[in-house]
PDB file of C-alpha atoms in Angstrom:
ATOM      1  CA  SER H   1       1.907 -24.151  21.963  1.00  0.00           C
ATOM      2  CA  GLN H   2       4.862 -22.974  23.905  1.00  0.00           C
ATOM      3  CA  GLN H   3       3.986 -20.879  26.909  1.00  0.00           C
ATOM      4  CA  GLY H   4       7.263 -19.430  28.197  1.00  0.00           C
ATOM      5  CA  GLU H   5      10.231 -18.121  26.379  1.00  0.00           C
ATOM      6  CA  GLU H   6      13.594 -17.282  27.876  1.00  0.00           C
ATOM      7  CA  ASP H   7      15.773 -14.313  26.771  1.00  0.00           C
ATOM      8  CA  PRO H   8      18.510 -13.999  25.930  1.00  0.00           C
ATOM      9  CA  GLN H   9      19.214 -17.371  24.369  1.00  0.00           C
ATOM     10  CA  ALA H  10      22.897 -17.149  25.390  1.00  0.00           C
ATOM     11  CA  LEU H  11      24.713 -15.075  27.910  1.00  0.00           C
ATOM     12  CA  SER H  12      28.504 -14.902  28.551  1.00  0.00           C
ATOM     13  CA  ILE H  13      29.899 -13.058  31.569  1.00  0.00           C
ATOM     14  CA  GLN H  14      32.960 -12.875  33.808  1.00  0.00           C
ATOM     15  CA  GLU H  15      33.066 -14.475  37.300  1.00  0.00           C
ATOM     16  CA  GLY H  16      31.813 -11.939  39.877  1.00  0.00           C
ATOM     17  CA  GLU H  17      29.377 -10.263  37.478  1.00  0.00           C
ATOM     18  CA  ASN H  18      25.635 -10.466  37.845  1.00  0.00           C
ATOM     19  CA  ALA H  19      23.606 -12.470  35.284  1.00  0.00           C
ATOM     20  CA  THR H  20      20.094 -11.573  34.396  1.00  0.00           C
ATOM     21  CA  MET H  21      17.793 -13.700  32.219  1.00  0.00           C
ATOM     22  CA  ASN H  22      14.131 -13.119  31.447  1.00  0.00           C
ATOM     23  CA  CYS H  23      11.128 -15.163  30.778  1.00  0.00           C
ATOM     24  CA  SER H  24       7.990 -13.971  28.947  1.00  0.00           C
ATOM     25  CA  TYR H  25       4.821 -15.944  28.796  1.00  0.00           C
ATOM     26  CA  LYS H  26       1.509 -15.688  26.953  1.00  0.00           C
ATOM     27  CA  THR H  27      -1.444 -16.439  29.202  1.00  0.00           C
ATOM     28  CA  SER H  28      -2.219 -15.966  32.912  1.00  0.00           C
ATOM     29  CA  ILE H  29      -0.317 -18.336  35.290  1.00  0.00           C
ATOM     30  CA  ASN H  30      -0.697 -19.785  38.764  1.00  0.00           C
ATOM     31  CA  ASN H  31       2.977 -19.775  39.355  1.00  0.00           C
ATOM     32  CA  LEU H  32       6.338 -19.691  37.616  1.00  0.00           C
ATOM     33  CA  GLN H  33       9.337 -21.808  38.367  1.00  0.00           C
ATOM     34  CA  TRP H  34      12.978 -21.610  37.352  1.00  0.00           C
ATOM     35  CA  TYR H  35      15.118 -24.625  36.646  1.00  0.00           C
ATOM     36  CA  ARG H  36      18.839 -25.147  35.902  1.00  0.00           C
ATOM     37  CA  GLN H  37      20.327 -27.765  33.631  1.00  0.00           C
ATOM     38  CA  ASN H  38      24.006 -28.616  33.590  1.00  0.00           C
ATOM     39  CA  SER H  39      25.181 -29.722  30.135  1.00  0.00           C
ATOM     40  CA  GLY H  40      23.745 -33.132  29.243  1.00  0.00           C
ATOM     41  CA  ARG H  41      22.064 -33.596  32.631  1.00  0.00           C
ATOM     42  CA  GLY H  42      18.539 -33.384  34.041  1.00  0.00           C
ATOM     43  CA  LEU H  43      16.813 -30.115  35.135  1.00  0.00           C
ATOM     44  CA  VAL H  44      17.049 -29.070  38.748  1.00  0.00           C
ATOM     45  CA  HIS H  45      14.448 -26.903  40.406  1.00  0.00           C
ATOM     46  CA  LEU H  46      15.712 -23.573  41.648  1.00  0.00           C
ATOM     47  CA  ILE H  47      12.830 -21.365  42.800  1.00  0.00           C
ATOM     48  CA  LEU H  48       9.042 -21.057  42.547  1.00  0.00           C
ATOM     49  CA  ILE H  49       7.233 -17.677  42.567  1.00  0.00           C
ATOM     50  CA  ARG H  50       3.430 -17.550  42.873  1.00  0.00           C
ATOM     51  CA  SER H  51       1.319 -15.224  40.872  1.00  0.00           C
ATOM     52  CA  ASN H  52       0.572 -13.000  43.899  1.00  0.00           C
ATOM     53  CA  GLU H  53       4.242 -12.582  44.703  1.00  0.00           C
ATOM     54  CA  ARG H  54       6.453  -9.919  43.130  1.00  0.00           C
ATOM     55  CA  GLU H  55       9.911 -10.911  44.306  1.00  0.00           C
ATOM     56  CA  LYS H  56      11.575 -13.797  45.840  1.00  0.00           C
ATOM     57  CA  HIS H  57      15.115 -14.621  47.088  1.00  0.00           C
ATOM     58  CA  SER H  58      17.111 -17.741  47.510  1.00  0.00           C
ATOM     59  CA  GLY H  59      20.786 -17.412  48.282  1.00  0.00           C
ATOM     60  CA  ARG H  60      22.369 -15.578  45.288  1.00  0.00           C
ATOM     61  CA  LEU H  61      19.166 -15.934  43.282  1.00  0.00           C
ATOM     62  CA  ARG H  62      16.535 -13.155  42.968  1.00  0.00           C
ATOM     63  CA  VAL H  63      13.394 -13.754  41.001  1.00  0.00           C
ATOM     64  CA  THR H  64      10.919 -11.074  40.087  1.00  0.00           C
ATOM     65  CA  LEU H  65       7.412 -11.545  38.555  1.00  0.00           C
ATOM     66  CA  ASP H  66       5.421  -8.865  36.714  1.00  0.00           C
ATOM     67  CA  THR H  67       2.041 -10.304  35.855  1.00  0.00           C
ATOM     68  CA  SER H  68       0.924  -7.219  34.066  1.00  0.00           C
ATOM     69  CA  LYS H  69       3.817  -7.573  31.583  1.00  0.00           C
ATOM     70  CA  LYS H  70       3.611 -11.395  31.721  1.00  0.00           C
ATOM     71  CA  SER H  71       7.340 -11.590  32.490  1.00  0.00           C
ATOM     72  CA  SER H  72       9.774 -12.828  35.049  1.00  0.00           C
ATOM     73  CA  SER H  73      13.450 -12.296  35.633  1.00  0.00           C
ATOM     74  CA  LEU H  74      16.108 -14.412  37.269  1.00  0.00           C
ATOM     75  CA  LEU H  75      19.118 -12.620  38.636  1.00  0.00           C
ATOM     76  CA  ILE H  76      22.191 -14.461  39.772  1.00  0.00           C
ATOM     77  CA  THR H  77      24.482 -12.202  41.715  1.00  0.00           C
ATOM     78  CA  ALA H  78      28.255 -12.525  42.066  1.00  0.00           C
ATOM     79  CA  SER H  79      28.307 -15.353  39.462  1.00  0.00           C
ATOM     80  CA  ARG H  80      30.760 -18.217  39.663  1.00  0.00           C
ATOM     81  CA  ALA H  81      32.125 -20.591  37.016  1.00  0.00           C
ATOM     82  CA  ALA H  82      30.061 -23.297  38.544  1.00  0.00           C
ATOM     83  CA  ASP H  83      26.875 -21.315  37.570  1.00  0.00           C
ATOM     84  CA  THR H  84      27.593 -22.172  33.952  1.00  0.00           C
ATOM     85  CA  ALA H  85      24.388 -23.996  32.840  1.00  0.00           C
ATOM     86  CA  SER H  86      21.170 -23.554  30.955  1.00  0.00           C
ATOM     87  CA  TYR H  87      18.307 -21.904  32.759  1.00  0.00           C
ATOM     88  CA  PHE H  88      14.604 -22.549  32.082  1.00  0.00           C
ATOM     89  CA  CYS H  89      11.391 -21.060  33.211  1.00  0.00           C
ATOM     90  CA  ALA H  90       8.372 -23.280  33.598  1.00  0.00           C
ATOM     91  CA  THR H  91       4.860 -22.028  33.767  1.00  0.00           C
ATOM     92  CA  ARG H  92       1.433 -23.544  34.318  1.00  0.00           C
ATOM     93  CA  ALA H  93      -1.065 -21.666  32.128  1.00  0.00           C
ATOM     94  CA  GLY H  94      -4.477 -20.939  33.611  1.00  0.00           C
ATOM     95  CA  GLY H  95      -6.100 -24.059  34.946  1.00  0.00           C
ATOM     96  CA  SER H  96      -3.420 -26.381  33.457  1.00  0.00           C
ATOM     97  CA  TYR H  97      -1.654 -28.804  35.695  1.00  0.00           C
ATOM     98  CA  ILE H  98       1.155 -29.342  33.141  1.00  0.00           C
ATOM     99  CA  PRO H  99       4.269 -27.234  33.318  1.00  0.00           C
ATOM    100  CA  THR H 100       5.702 -26.110  30.030  1.00  0.00           C
ATOM    101  CA  PHE H 101       9.226 -25.033  29.457  1.00  0.00           C
ATOM    102  CA  GLY H 102      10.987 -22.699  27.050  1.00  0.00           C
ATOM    103  CA  ARG H 103      14.203 -23.151  25.075  1.00  0.00           C
ATOM    104  CA  GLY H 104      16.265 -21.854  27.989  1.00  0.00           C
ATOM    105  CA  THR H 105      19.097 -19.336  28.413  1.00  0.00           C
ATOM    106  CA  SER H 106      22.542 -20.746  28.104  1.00  0.00           C
ATOM    107  CA  LEU H 107      24.816 -19.036  30.651  1.00  0.00           C
ATOM    108  CA  ILE H 108      28.584 -19.217  30.491  1.00  0.00           C
ATOM    109  CA  VAL H 109      30.566 -17.769  33.372  1.00  0.00           C
ATOM    110  CA  HIS H 110      34.213 -17.404  32.551  1.00  0.00           C
ATOM    111  CA  PRO H 111      36.673 -17.782  35.446  1.00  0.00           C
TER     112      PRO H 111
ATOM    113  CA  GLU P   1      21.073 -37.409  43.063  1.00  0.00           C
ATOM    114  CA  THR P   2      17.481 -36.245  42.484  1.00  0.00           C
ATOM    115  CA  GLY P   3      15.748 -39.526  43.406  1.00  0.00           C
ATOM    116  CA  VAL P   4      14.821 -40.217  39.820  1.00  0.00           C
ATOM    117  CA  THR P   5      16.925 -42.783  38.034  1.00  0.00           C
ATOM    118  CA  GLN P   6      17.051 -43.371  34.385  1.00  0.00           C
ATOM    119  CA  THR P   7      18.606 -46.236  32.456  1.00  0.00           C
ATOM    120  CA  PRO P   8      20.397 -46.541  30.176  1.00  0.00           C
ATOM    121  CA  ARG P   9      22.190 -43.168  30.109  1.00  0.00           C
ATOM    122  CA  HIS P  10      23.130 -43.650  26.445  1.00  0.00           C
ATOM    123  CA  LEU P  11      21.457 -45.747  23.815  1.00  0.00           C
ATOM    124  CA  VAL P  12      22.303 -46.228  20.093  1.00  0.00           C
ATOM    125  CA  MET P  13      19.778 -48.075  18.107  1.00  0.00           C
ATOM    126  CA  GLY P  14      18.946 -48.779  14.512  1.00  0.00           C
ATOM    127  CA  MET P  15      15.677 -47.847  12.883  1.00  0.00           C
ATOM    128  CA  THR P  16      14.404 -51.356  12.970  1.00  0.00           C
ATOM    129  CA  ASN P  17      15.329 -52.137  16.624  1.00  0.00           C
ATOM    130  CA  LYS P  18      13.042 -52.384  19.615  1.00  0.00           C
ATOM    131  CA  LYS P  19      14.399 -50.990  22.847  1.00  0.00           C
ATOM    132  CA  SER P  20      13.130 -49.492  26.092  1.00  0.00           C
ATOM    133  CA  LEU P  21      14.037 -46.676  28.352  1.00  0.00           C
ATOM    134  CA  LYS P  22      13.428 -47.198  32.070  1.00  0.00           C
ATOM    135  CA  CYS P  23      12.799 -44.771  34.863  1.00  0.00           C
ATOM    136  CA  GLU P  24      12.458 -45.312  38.527  1.00  0.00           C
ATOM    137  CA  GLN P  25      11.666 -42.763  41.263  1.00  0.00           C
ATOM    138  CA  HIS P  26      12.378 -43.246  44.900  1.00  0.00           C
ATOM    139  CA  LEU P  27      10.478 -40.164  46.095  1.00  0.00           C
ATOM    140  CA  GLY P  28       7.091 -41.625  46.755  1.00  0.00           C
ATOM    141  CA  HIS P  29       5.555 -39.426  44.102  1.00  0.00           C
ATOM    142  CA  ASN P  30       2.275 -40.088  42.309  1.00  0.00           C
ATOM    143  CA  ALA P  31       2.942 -38.498  38.956  1.00  0.00           C
ATOM    144  CA  MET P  32       5.560 -39.359  36.379  1.00  0.00           C
ATOM    145  CA  TYR P  33       6.438 -37.645  33.122  1.00  0.00           C
ATOM    146  CA  TRP P  34       8.412 -38.258  29.855  1.00  0.00           C
ATOM    147  CA  TYR P  35       9.895 -35.204  28.158  1.00  0.00           C
ATOM    148  CA  LYS P  36      11.893 -34.986  24.996  1.00  0.00           C
ATOM    149  CA  GLN P  37      14.704 -32.420  24.654  1.00  0.00           C
ATOM    150  CA  SER P  38      16.162 -31.683  21.163  1.00  0.00           C
ATOM    151  CA  ALA P  39      18.824 -29.247  20.368  1.00  0.00           C
ATOM    152  CA  LYS P  40      17.518 -25.626  20.018  1.00  0.00           C
ATOM    153  CA  LYS P  41      13.849 -26.646  20.848  1.00  0.00           C
ATOM    154  CA  PRO P  42      11.801 -26.199  23.894  1.00  0.00           C
ATOM    155  CA  LEU P  43      11.425 -29.152  26.183  1.00  0.00           C
ATOM    156  CA  GLU P  44       8.542 -31.251  24.820  1.00  0.00           C
ATOM    157  CA  LEU P  45       6.154 -32.955  27.150  1.00  0.00           C
ATOM    158  CA  MET P  46       5.350 -36.426  25.769  1.00  0.00           C
ATOM    159  CA  PHE P  47       3.329 -38.304  28.427  1.00  0.00           C
ATOM    160  CA  VAL P  48       2.084 -37.851  31.983  1.00  0.00           C
ATOM    161  CA  TYR P  49       0.985 -40.562  34.293  1.00  0.00           C
ATOM    162  CA  SER P  50      -0.893 -40.010  37.579  1.00  0.00           C
ATOM    163  CA  LEU P  51      -1.341 -42.960  39.837  1.00  0.00           C
ATOM    164  CA  GLU P  52      -0.449 -45.322  36.901  1.00  0.00           C
ATOM    165  CA  GLU P  53      -3.090 -43.836  34.584  1.00  0.00           C
ATOM    166  CA  ARG P  54      -2.084 -41.886  31.548  1.00  0.00           C
ATOM    167  CA  VAL P  55      -3.471 -38.367  31.812  1.00  0.00           C
ATOM    168  CA  GLU P  56      -1.650 -36.689  29.029  1.00  0.00           C
ATOM    169  CA  ASN P  57      -0.558 -37.907  25.582  1.00  0.00           C
ATOM    170  CA  ASN P  58       0.803 -34.985  23.710  1.00  0.00           C
ATOM    171  CA  SER P  59       0.238 -36.139  20.134  1.00  0.00           C
ATOM    172  CA  VAL P  60       3.282 -38.454  20.316  1.00  0.00           C
ATOM    173  CA  PRO P  61       3.815 -40.853  17.392  1.00  0.00           C
ATOM    174  CA  SER P  62       2.809 -44.451  18.080  1.00  0.00           C
ATOM    175  CA  ARG P  63       6.441 -45.578  17.692  1.00  0.00           C
ATOM    176  CA  PHE P  64       6.808 -44.276  21.239  1.00  0.00           C
ATOM    177  CA  SER P  65       4.815 -46.467  23.750  1.00  0.00           C
ATOM    178  CA  PRO P  66       4.808 -45.620  27.427  1.00  0.00           C
ATOM    179  CA  GLU P  67       4.106 -48.075  30.255  1.00  0.00           C
ATOM    180  CA  CYS P  68       3.597 -47.357  33.861  1.00  0.00           C
ATOM    181  CA  PRO P  69       3.257 -50.671  35.873  1.00  0.00           C
ATOM    182  CA  ASN P  70       3.271 -48.954  39.249  1.00  0.00           C
ATOM    183  CA  SER P  71       3.723 -45.339  40.642  1.00  0.00           C
ATOM    184  CA  SER P  72       7.535 -45.894  41.007  1.00  0.00           C
ATOM    185  CA  HIS P  73       8.344 -47.107  37.443  1.00  0.00           C
ATOM    186  CA  LEU P  74       7.867 -45.689  34.033  1.00  0.00           C
ATOM    187  CA  PHE P  75       9.043 -47.129  30.727  1.00  0.00           C
ATOM    188  CA  LEU P  76       9.271 -45.724  27.240  1.00  0.00           C
ATOM    189  CA  HIS P  77       9.207 -48.519  24.626  1.00  0.00           C
ATOM    190  CA  LEU P  78      10.800 -47.572  21.315  1.00  0.00           C
ATOM    191  CA  HIS P  79      10.126 -49.221  17.980  1.00  0.00           C
ATOM    192  CA  THR P  80      11.006 -48.317  14.401  1.00  0.00           C
ATOM    193  CA  LEU P  81      12.283 -44.933  15.284  1.00  0.00           C
ATOM    194  CA  GLN P  82      13.581 -42.248  12.923  1.00  0.00           C
ATOM    195  CA  PRO P  83      16.887 -40.367  13.044  1.00  0.00           C
ATOM    196  CA  GLU P  84      14.998 -37.241  13.989  1.00  0.00           C
ATOM    197  CA  ASP P  85      13.965 -38.993  17.198  1.00  0.00           C
ATOM    198  CA  SER P  86      17.511 -38.691  18.360  1.00  0.00           C
ATOM    199  CA  ALA P  87      17.382 -36.561  21.560  1.00  0.00           C
ATOM    200  CA  LEU P  88      17.705 -36.542  25.313  1.00  0.00           C
ATOM    201  CA  TYR P  89      14.775 -38.138  26.915  1.00  0.00           C
ATOM    202  CA  LEU P  90      14.022 -36.947  30.362  1.00  0.00           C
ATOM    203  CA  CYS P  91      11.944 -38.719  32.947  1.00  0.00           C
ATOM    204  CA  ALA P  92      10.481 -36.702  35.795  1.00  0.00           C
ATOM    205  CA  SER P  93       8.161 -37.070  38.795  1.00  0.00           C
ATOM    206  CA  SER P  94       6.113 -34.855  41.019  1.00  0.00           C
ATOM    207  CA  GLN P  95       4.207 -35.438  44.349  1.00  0.00           C
ATOM    208  CA  ASP P  96       0.771 -34.954  42.882  1.00  0.00           C
ATOM    209  CA  PHE P  97      -0.235 -34.184  39.334  1.00  0.00           C
ATOM    210  CA  THR P  98      -3.058 -31.823  40.415  1.00  0.00           C
ATOM    211  CA  GLN P  99      -1.052 -29.542  42.680  1.00  0.00           C
ATOM    212  CA  MET P 100      -0.259 -26.221  41.025  1.00  0.00           C
ATOM    213  CA  GLY P 101       2.869 -25.666  43.049  1.00  0.00           C
ATOM    214  CA  ASN P 102       4.342 -29.024  42.269  1.00  0.00           C
ATOM    215  CA  THR P 103       8.175 -29.178  41.833  1.00  0.00           C
ATOM    216  CA  ILE P 104       9.127 -31.474  39.022  1.00  0.00           C
ATOM    217  CA  TYR P 105      12.093 -33.700  39.809  1.00  0.00           C
ATOM    218  CA  PHE P 106      14.060 -34.843  36.770  1.00  0.00           C
ATOM    219  CA  GLY P 107      16.259 -37.789  36.107  1.00  0.00           C
ATOM    220  CA  GLU P 108      19.646 -37.382  34.431  1.00  0.00           C
ATOM    221  CA  GLY P 109      18.193 -38.314  31.058  1.00  0.00           C
ATOM    222  CA  SER P 110      18.785 -40.969  28.491  1.00  0.00           C
ATOM    223  CA  TRP P 111      20.745 -39.908  25.313  1.00  0.00           C
ATOM    224  CA  LEU P 112      19.182 -41.694  22.412  1.00  0.00           C
ATOM    225  CA  THR P 113      20.874 -41.897  18.965  1.00  0.00           C
ATOM    226  CA  VAL P 114      19.010 -43.457  16.061  1.00  0.00           C
ATOM    227  CA  VAL P 115      21.161 -44.616  13.253  1.00  0.00           C
TER     228      VAL P 115
END
């Protein structure tokens, strides 16, 4: 069954605004990863956050993890048109080695 | 360029055809994966190979047949598919199947249309 679910399903913002998307999951995890997918292309890894970490930064990306709420958020600051893509969270539940993905959040950044 | 190459990028096949999707990774990884991505659905894991051995078969119909001749190559053989099998098929690899912090590297995908 699906482990992670991204929210919202779609997000439309103007260039320069911040974009926040969330991921909720069902069971305990070892780590959580965020991926990006440009339309019709493969997924690209963005950032990994471990279960003992609460926040992580990479450039304009900020990821938080709240294991008590079983949720994570991805914040893209000062968004650009080139950030237009779908964003997925991937989790490995419990002792599983297999990452599972949600349906993704489709982000559109208008120039 | 992610180091994972998939061919063909686009494939149209009839329901009685036999075709194959090919994946090659140039990253020296030990694990390879096939995922299916359909519109409005979560990414579905189909198969996982670790050191050329299949370690996961996610209740995939037998009309999909994977083959992993070595750790760099992965095939998905397709036979008597249905229109609902039309999707983007993504190949991926990771350094080691058993590492929890593994990053998955994806290819660009093969768009399959079954007519």
